[in-house]
Amino acid sequence: MTSFRKKAVTKPIRGTRTSPHTAQVITSSGNPYLDVVIGGGLPMSSICLIEEDRFMTHAKVLAKYFLAEGVLSKQEIFLGSLDDIPAEMLRRLPKPLTELETEVEQREDREQGAGGGGAENGLRIAWRYNDLPLVNSEHAQAKIGHHFNLMEQMDSMMLYYANTTMWDDSHKEPLWDIVIAEEFSKSSSPTTEKQPAEDAPPIPGEETTPQEKAPPQEEGSASNNNNNNNNNNSSSVTSSTKTGSQESQSQVFHNPRYAGLLNDIQHLLRDESFVAGTKKNLCRVCLTSLGSPLWYDEHFGEDLIKFLTLLMASVRNCNAVCLITMPMHLIAKYDASLVPKIRQLVDYAIELESFAGSERETHPAFKEYSGLLHLHKMSALNTLAVHMPDTTDLAFKLRRKKFVIEKFHLPPELQESPAAKPDSCISGLLSNSSATASLDF
């Protein structure tokens, strides 16, 4: 008799892998360049905040990457927004590239990182950057995630078979109350011409208990009466549980939209396939333009902080990952004290600072970029140390077919030009309102 036992290898969730840096289970954000910056992907049960630029264009692109990756990985998708039409946003997801197209794109990235950009002297950037990749060496060997073409849209058949749930505050009555009402009507006796008012389906927002609801009494055997009593009691218990949770959350929030959105998210995450440790499936929750002026009321700041707190508690207890885009520049004008509180309630806080409409758009130091990317927070979730990129001086480009994140560098002609600004001016342009950055060349 031997003590040898064959190790049972559990199959990972679709679209996930174990990070070599932190041993976390991670999934792709949809953009391979962003994955490299945050350490390979988003950890499971994490919340990533993308702070929108002033024109709210680049953050929506990252949200489309996030959703498109979920469709290709056959993961559950929840999309909620008041500013955008969820169905229209899903129809405009980028088209995935084939394996051959992906290899060609990666080869072009390596050539550009090596300095071959078609310039007159054979150098696209300064000579000291010739041997540096775009972000780091892991970019070329991405094990998860896909590449997408922003110029083309995803096939409609792929979207047809995708498991998606959309929320835009258009449904006033929750879906489970409609299902309960249908089941109640089916379980009622067909011979009854008119039921009393007590047997009507439960109204959302009203408390019902099994003792308050009496089943219809008709002449028949005692066994039929007992079955009717059991069916009616079970349906009333289910409805009272749902309405009770809705009432409790409606009492937490002053704005009913937060309660409706959180109810739909929690109802989806209660599915057994998303239970932590089951390794069945992963749910992607995407909320775009949360905290926009459409959410404003007298208790905007209080409700927003409560919503993010309850959302984090819900995502932590299941196989899910959440991406939120917020117009932080508008929230800062409403109440500047909300900005650090919001960043405290997320795991990753990434700001996109666009050059559009500013003096940097025409400045020679930034002519190759669309904006700067600021890392405000990177949490160590279920690990001792957090992954940090090689540099935090990052910039992004919105090209025709893809969204690229690179290490920021100055063009070589900027330092040779006699009319160039001093280094203090360049560092001043790079500095953010909340933090300062200095580059050492």
Short mmCIF file of C-alpha atoms in Angstrom, two decimals, residues 358-366 410-411 413-430 441:
data_model
loop_
_atom_site.label_atom_id
_atom_site.label_comp_id
_atom_site.label_asym_id
_atom_site.label_seq_id
_atom_site.Cartn_x
_atom_site.Cartn_y
_atom_site.Cartn_z
CA SER A 358 -5.34 72.67 -22.94
CA GLU A 359 -1.97 74.23 -23.73
CA ARG A 360 -0.32 70.82 -23.63
CA GLU A 361 -2.15 69.82 -26.79
CA THR A 362 0.18 72.04 -28.88
CA HIS A 363 3.26 71.76 -26.67
CA PRO A 364 6.17 69.98 -28.44
CA ALA A 365 6.80 67.71 -25.44
CA PHE A 366 3.36 66.14 -25.69
CA LEU A 410 10.66 63.65 -24.34
CA PRO A 411 11.43 63.89 -28.05
CA GLU A 413 14.72 67.61 -30.65
CA LEU A 414 13.19 69.24 -27.55
CA GLN A 415 16.47 69.28 -25.66
CA GLU A 416 18.52 70.43 -28.68
CA SER A 417 16.25 73.33 -29.55
CA PRO A 418 17.47 76.66 -28.14
CA ALA A 419 13.88 77.83 -27.67
CA ALA A 420 13.00 74.85 -25.54
CA LYS A 421 11.61 75.48 -22.10
CA PRO A 422 13.74 74.65 -19.06
CA ASP A 423 13.30 71.43 -17.13
CA SER A 424 11.33 73.23 -14.43
CA CYS A 425 8.65 74.16 -16.96
CA ILE A 426 8.44 70.61 -18.26
CA SER A 427 8.07 69.19 -14.76
CA GLY A 428 5.44 71.82 -14.05
CA LEU A 429 3.44 70.69 -17.05
CA LEU A 430 3.69 67.09 -15.94
CA PHE A 441 16.95 62.36 -17.83
#
